[in-house]
C-alpha positions as a LaTeX table, in Angstrom:
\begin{tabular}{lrrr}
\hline
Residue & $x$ (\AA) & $y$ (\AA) & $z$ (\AA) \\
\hline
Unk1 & 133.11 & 226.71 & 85.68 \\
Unk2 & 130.62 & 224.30 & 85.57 \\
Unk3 & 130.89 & 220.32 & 86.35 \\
Unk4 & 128.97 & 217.25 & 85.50 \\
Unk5 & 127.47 & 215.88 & 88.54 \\
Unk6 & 126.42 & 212.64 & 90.00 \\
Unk7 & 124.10 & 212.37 & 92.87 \\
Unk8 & 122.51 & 209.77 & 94.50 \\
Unk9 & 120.58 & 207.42 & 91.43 \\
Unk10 & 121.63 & 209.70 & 88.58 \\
Unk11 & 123.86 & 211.83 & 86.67 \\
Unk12 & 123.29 & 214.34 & 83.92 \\
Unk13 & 119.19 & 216.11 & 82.98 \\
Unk14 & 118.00 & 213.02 & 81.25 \\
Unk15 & 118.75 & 210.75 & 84.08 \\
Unk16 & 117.25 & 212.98 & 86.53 \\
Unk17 & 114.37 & 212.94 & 84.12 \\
Unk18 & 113.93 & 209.28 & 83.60 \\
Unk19 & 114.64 & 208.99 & 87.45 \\
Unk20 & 110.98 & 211.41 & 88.13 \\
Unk21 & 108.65 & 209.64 & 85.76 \\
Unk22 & 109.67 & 206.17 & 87.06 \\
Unk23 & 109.32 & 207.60 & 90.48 \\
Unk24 & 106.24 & 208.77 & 89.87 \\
Unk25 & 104.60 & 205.96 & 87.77 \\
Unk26 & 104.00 & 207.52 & 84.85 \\
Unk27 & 104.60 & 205.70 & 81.60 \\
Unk28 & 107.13 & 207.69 & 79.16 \\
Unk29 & 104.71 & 208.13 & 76.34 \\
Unk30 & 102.34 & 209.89 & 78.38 \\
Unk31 & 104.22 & 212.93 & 80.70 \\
Unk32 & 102.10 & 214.66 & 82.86 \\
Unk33 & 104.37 & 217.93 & 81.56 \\
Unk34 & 102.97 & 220.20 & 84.39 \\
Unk35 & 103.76 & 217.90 & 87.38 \\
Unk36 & 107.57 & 216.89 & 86.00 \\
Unk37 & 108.19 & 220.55 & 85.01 \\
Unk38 & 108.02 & 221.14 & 88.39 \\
Unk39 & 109.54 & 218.59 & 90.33 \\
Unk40 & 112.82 & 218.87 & 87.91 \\
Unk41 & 112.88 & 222.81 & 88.41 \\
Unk42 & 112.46 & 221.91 & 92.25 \\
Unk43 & 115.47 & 219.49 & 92.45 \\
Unk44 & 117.80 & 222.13 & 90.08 \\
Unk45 & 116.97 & 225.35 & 92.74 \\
Unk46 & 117.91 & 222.54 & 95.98 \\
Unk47 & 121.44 & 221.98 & 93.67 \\
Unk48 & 121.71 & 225.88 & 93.37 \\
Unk49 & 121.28 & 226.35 & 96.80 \\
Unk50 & 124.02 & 223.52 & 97.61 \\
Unk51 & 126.62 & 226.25 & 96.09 \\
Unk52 & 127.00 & 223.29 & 93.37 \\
Unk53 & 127.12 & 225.07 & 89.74 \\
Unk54 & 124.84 & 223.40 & 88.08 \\
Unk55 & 125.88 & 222.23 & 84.35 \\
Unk56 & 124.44 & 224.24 & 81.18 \\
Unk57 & 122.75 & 220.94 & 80.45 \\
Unk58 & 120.57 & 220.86 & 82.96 \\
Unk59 & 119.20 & 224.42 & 82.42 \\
Unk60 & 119.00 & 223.58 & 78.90 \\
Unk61 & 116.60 & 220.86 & 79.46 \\
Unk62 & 114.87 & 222.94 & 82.33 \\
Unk63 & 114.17 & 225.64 & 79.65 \\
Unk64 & 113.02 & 222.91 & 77.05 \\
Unk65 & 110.27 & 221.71 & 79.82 \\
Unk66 & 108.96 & 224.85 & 80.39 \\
Unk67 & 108.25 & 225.81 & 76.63 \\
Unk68 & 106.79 & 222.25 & 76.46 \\
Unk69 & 104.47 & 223.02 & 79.43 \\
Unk70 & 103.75 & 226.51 & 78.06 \\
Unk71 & 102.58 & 224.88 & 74.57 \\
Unk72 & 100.60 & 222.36 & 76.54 \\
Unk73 & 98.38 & 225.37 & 78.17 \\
Unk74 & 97.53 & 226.71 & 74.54 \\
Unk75 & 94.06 & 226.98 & 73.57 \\
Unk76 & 93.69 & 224.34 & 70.74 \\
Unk77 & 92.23 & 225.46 & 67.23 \\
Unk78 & 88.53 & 224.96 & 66.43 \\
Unk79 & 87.23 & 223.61 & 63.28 \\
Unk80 & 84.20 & 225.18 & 61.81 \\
Unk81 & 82.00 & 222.63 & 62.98 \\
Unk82 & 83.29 & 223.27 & 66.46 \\
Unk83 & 85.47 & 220.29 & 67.06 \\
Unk84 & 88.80 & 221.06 & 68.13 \\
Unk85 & 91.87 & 220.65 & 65.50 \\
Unk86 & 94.30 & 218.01 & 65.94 \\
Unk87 & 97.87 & 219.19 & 66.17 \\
Unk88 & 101.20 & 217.46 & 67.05 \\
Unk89 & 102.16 & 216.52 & 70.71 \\
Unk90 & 104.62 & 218.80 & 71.90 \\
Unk91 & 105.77 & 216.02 & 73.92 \\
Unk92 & 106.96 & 213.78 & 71.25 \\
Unk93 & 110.07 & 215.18 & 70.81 \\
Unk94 & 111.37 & 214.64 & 73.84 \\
Unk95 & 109.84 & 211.34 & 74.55 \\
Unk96 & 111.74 & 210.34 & 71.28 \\
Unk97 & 115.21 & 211.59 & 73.35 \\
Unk98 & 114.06 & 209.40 & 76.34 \\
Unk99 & 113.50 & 206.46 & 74.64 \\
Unk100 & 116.95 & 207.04 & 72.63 \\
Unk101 & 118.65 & 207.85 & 76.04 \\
Unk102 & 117.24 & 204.79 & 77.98 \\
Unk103 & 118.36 & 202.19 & 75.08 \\
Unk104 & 121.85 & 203.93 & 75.49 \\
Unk105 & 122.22 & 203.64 & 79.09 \\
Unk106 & 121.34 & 199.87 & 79.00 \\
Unk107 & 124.00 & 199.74 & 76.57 \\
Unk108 & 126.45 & 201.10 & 78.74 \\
Unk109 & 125.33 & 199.12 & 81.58 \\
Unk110 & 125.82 & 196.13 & 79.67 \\
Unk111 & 129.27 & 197.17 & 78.50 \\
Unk112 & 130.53 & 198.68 & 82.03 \\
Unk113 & 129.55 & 194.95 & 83.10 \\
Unk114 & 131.49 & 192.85 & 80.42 \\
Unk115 & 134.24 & 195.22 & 81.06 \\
Unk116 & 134.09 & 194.15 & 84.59 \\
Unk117 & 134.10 & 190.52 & 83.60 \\
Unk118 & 136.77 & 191.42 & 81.36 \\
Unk119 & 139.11 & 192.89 & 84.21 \\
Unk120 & 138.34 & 189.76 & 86.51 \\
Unk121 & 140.40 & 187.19 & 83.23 \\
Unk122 & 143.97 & 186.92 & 83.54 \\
Unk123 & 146.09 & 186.04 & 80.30 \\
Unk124 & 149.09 & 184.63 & 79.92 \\
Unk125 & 151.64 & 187.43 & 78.30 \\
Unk126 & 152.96 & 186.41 & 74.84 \\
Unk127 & 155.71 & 184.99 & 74.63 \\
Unk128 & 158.63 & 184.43 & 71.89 \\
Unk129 & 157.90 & 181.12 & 70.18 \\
Unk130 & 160.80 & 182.04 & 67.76 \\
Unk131 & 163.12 & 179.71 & 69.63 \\
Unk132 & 160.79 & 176.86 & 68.97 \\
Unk133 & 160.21 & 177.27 & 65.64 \\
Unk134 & 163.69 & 176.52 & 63.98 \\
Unk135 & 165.57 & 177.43 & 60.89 \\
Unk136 & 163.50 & 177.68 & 57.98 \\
Unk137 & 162.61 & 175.08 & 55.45 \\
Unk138 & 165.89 & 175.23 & 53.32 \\
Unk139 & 164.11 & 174.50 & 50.24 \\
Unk140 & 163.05 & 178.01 & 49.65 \\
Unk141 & 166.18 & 178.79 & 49.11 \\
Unk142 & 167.03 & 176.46 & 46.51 \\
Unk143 & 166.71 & 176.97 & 42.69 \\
Unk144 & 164.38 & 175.25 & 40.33 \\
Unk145 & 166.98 & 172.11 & 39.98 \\
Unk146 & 167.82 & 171.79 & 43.68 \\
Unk147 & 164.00 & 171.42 & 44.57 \\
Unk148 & 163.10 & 168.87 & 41.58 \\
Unk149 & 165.96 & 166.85 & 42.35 \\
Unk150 & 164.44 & 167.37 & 46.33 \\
Unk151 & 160.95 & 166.59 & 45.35 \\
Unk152 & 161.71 & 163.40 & 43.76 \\
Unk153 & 163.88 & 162.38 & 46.76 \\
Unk154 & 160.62 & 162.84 & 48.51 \\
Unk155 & 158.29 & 160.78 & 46.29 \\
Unk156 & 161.32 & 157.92 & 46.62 \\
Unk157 & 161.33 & 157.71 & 50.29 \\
Unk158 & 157.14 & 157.96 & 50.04 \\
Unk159 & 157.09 & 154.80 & 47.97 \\
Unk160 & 159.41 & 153.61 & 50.17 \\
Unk161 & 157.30 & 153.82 & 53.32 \\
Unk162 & 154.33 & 152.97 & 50.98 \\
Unk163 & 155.64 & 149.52 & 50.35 \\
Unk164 & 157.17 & 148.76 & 53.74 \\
Unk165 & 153.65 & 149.22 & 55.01 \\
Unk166 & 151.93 & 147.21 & 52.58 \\
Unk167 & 154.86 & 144.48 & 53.01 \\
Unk168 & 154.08 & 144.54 & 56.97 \\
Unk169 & 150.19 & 144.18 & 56.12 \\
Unk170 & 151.07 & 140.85 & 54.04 \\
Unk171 & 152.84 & 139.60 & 56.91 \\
Unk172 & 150.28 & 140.64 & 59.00 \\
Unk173 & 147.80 & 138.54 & 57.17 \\
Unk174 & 149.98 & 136.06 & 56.55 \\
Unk175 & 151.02 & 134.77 & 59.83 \\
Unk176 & 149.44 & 131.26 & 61.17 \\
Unk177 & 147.85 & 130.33 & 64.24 \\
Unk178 & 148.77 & 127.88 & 66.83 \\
Unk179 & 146.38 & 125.79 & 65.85 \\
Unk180 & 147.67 & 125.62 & 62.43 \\
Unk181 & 151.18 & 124.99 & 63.45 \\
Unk182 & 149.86 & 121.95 & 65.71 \\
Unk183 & 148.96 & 120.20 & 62.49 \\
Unk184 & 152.07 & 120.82 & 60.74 \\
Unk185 & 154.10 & 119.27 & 63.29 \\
Unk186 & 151.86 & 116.17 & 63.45 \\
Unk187 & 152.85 & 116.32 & 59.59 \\
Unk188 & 156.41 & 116.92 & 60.29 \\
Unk189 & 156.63 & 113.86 & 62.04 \\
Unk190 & 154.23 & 112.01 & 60.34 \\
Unk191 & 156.17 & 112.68 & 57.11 \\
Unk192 & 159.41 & 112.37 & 58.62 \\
Unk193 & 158.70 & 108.85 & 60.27 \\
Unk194 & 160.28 & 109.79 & 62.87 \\
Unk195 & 159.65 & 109.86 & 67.17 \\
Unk196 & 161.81 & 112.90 & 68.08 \\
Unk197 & 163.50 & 116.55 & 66.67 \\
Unk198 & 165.48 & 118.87 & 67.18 \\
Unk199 & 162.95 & 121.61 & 68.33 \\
Unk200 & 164.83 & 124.14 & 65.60 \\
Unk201 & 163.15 & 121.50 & 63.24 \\
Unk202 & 159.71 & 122.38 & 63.82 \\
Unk203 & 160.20 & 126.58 & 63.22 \\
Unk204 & 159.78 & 127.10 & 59.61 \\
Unk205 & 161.30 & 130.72 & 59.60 \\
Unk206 & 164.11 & 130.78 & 62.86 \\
Unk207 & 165.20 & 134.19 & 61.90 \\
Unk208 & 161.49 & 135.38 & 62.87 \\
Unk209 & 160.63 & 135.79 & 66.13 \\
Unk210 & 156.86 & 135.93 & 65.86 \\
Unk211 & 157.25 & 132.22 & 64.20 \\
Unk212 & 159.24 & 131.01 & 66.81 \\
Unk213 & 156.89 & 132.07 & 69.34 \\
Unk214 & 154.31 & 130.52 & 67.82 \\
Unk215 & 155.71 & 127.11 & 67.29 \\
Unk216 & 156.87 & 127.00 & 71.05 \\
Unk217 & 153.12 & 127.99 & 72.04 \\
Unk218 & 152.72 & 125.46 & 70.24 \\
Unk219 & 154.01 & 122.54 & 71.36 \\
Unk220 & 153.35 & 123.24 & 74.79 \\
Unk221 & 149.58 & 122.92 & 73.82 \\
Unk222 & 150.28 & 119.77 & 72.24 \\
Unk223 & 152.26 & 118.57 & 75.54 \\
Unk224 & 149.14 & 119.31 & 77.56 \\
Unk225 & 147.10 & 117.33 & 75.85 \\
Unk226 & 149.79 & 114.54 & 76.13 \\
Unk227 & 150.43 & 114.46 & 72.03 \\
Unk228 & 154.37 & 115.36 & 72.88 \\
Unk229 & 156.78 & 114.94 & 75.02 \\
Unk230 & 159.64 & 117.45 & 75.91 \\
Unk231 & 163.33 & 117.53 & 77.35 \\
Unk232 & 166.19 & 120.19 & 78.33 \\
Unk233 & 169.33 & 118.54 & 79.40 \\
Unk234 & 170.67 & 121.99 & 80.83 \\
Unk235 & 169.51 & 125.27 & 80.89 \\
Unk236 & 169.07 & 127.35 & 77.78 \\
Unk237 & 170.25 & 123.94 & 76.10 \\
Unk238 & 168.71 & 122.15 & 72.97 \\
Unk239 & 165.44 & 121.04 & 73.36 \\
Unk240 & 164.59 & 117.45 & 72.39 \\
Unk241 & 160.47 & 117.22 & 71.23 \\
Unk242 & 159.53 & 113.53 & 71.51 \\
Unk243 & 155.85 & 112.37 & 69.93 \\
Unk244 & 154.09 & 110.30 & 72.23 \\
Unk245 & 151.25 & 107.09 & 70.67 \\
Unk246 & 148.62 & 109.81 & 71.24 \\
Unk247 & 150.07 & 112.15 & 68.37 \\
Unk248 & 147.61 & 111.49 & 65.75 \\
Unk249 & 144.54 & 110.50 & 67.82 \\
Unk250 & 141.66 & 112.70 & 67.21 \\
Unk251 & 140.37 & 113.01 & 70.55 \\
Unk252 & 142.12 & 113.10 & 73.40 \\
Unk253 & 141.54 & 113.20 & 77.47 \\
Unk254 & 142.57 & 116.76 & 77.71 \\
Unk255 & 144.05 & 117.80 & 80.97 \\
Unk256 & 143.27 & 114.66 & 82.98 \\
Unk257 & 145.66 & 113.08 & 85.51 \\
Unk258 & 147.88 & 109.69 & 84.33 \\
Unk259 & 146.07 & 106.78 & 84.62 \\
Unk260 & 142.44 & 108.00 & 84.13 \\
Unk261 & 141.22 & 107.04 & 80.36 \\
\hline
\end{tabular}
């Protein structure tokens, strides 16, 4: 029975190969045959006499070294003008199956170290998202009628939205300032001919809340710069907006204390 062994550096005839010439410094396309020969057939008698049975592989190459190195001794053929005939490297061959061996191994270096990465990543286990998902979208199972009449359901309730959203843009835009709600209570009064209101009198629209904001913003500006006057009898009673002689004056001493001018 014969095993596949791994000692030391290497495992198998071609890395015990490779493992020699890079020991030795020589470069792969040029094998000094006769010196590797040797050294390989060395190392596979020291694994004989370990009582290890060495693999049919690494006699095979053993064998295929030898014949190399016996081709290598060969006389070379003479031309007739003396000059010795050109004939193919008997070491190409096998310097094609190192080359091809040495670009595999990298390969499986490089995958033996992703797969390392790989074992180092935990994921998370799938899990059944069924329970998440809900029923089905009913309208698949609804015939030609059903889903029209569904459809233009839809398109009402998209106009719908459409127009609520265009309405609340309007209003947006629409909405005044405090400063322009200052002048229309010095018009109020100035139209009214009046000194005092009922502050309800002054909001234009008391069902919204944005204009009655506004208009008490307002008159609190105006009552810092002394152009009205303001009274509660009791709390959260009616308030009582009084316009004082400075009402209409362009220009006034804004946030100065009584008596300075």
């Amino acid at each position: 029975m014969s095993y596949r062994v791994k000692l030391n550096v290497f495992e198998g005839p071609f890395d015990l190969l490779v493992y020699l010439i890079e020991h030795a410094q020589m470069s792969i396309y040029d094998i000094k045959i006769s010196e590797i020969t040797s050294q390989y057939l060395s190392y596979v008698e020291k694994m004989k006499n370990a009582d290890i049975n060495v693999s049919a592989e690494f006699m095979v190459l053993a064998a295929a070294l030898v014949e190399i190195k016996s081709r290598m001794l060969l006389p070379r053929k003479t031309t007739d003008d003396g000059c010795a005939e050109l004939a193919e490297d008997p070491r190409t061959e096998l310097v094609e199956k190192l080359v091809e061996y040495k670009r595999f191994k990298r390969i499986s270096e490089m995958l033996a170290c992703r797969q390392e990465e790989a074992s180092m990543q935990f994921e998370k286990p799938q899990e059944d998202l069924s329970v998440y998902t809900g029923e089905p979208d009913e309208y698949f199972n609804l015939d030609i009628e059903q889903f029209r009449r569904a459809f233009e359901q839809f398109l009402v309730r998209k106009r719908r939205i459409e127009e609520i959203r265009e309405h609340h843009k309007r209003t947006e835009k629409q909405r005044i300032t405090t400063e322009i709600r200052m002048e229309n209570i010095k018009e109020f009064f100035r139209q009214s001919n009046v000194d005092e209101a009922d502050f309800r009198e002054l909001i234009y629209k008391r069902d919204d809340k944005y204009d009655v904001a506004v208009t008490f913003s307002s008159v609190l500006e105006m009552m810092k710069e002394k152009r009205l006057d303001a009274s509660q009898k009791y709390l959260f009673g009616d308030i009582t907006v009084k316009a004082t002689e400075h009402l209409f004056d362009e220009n006034t001493d804004e946030g100065e204390p009584d008596g300075q001018q």
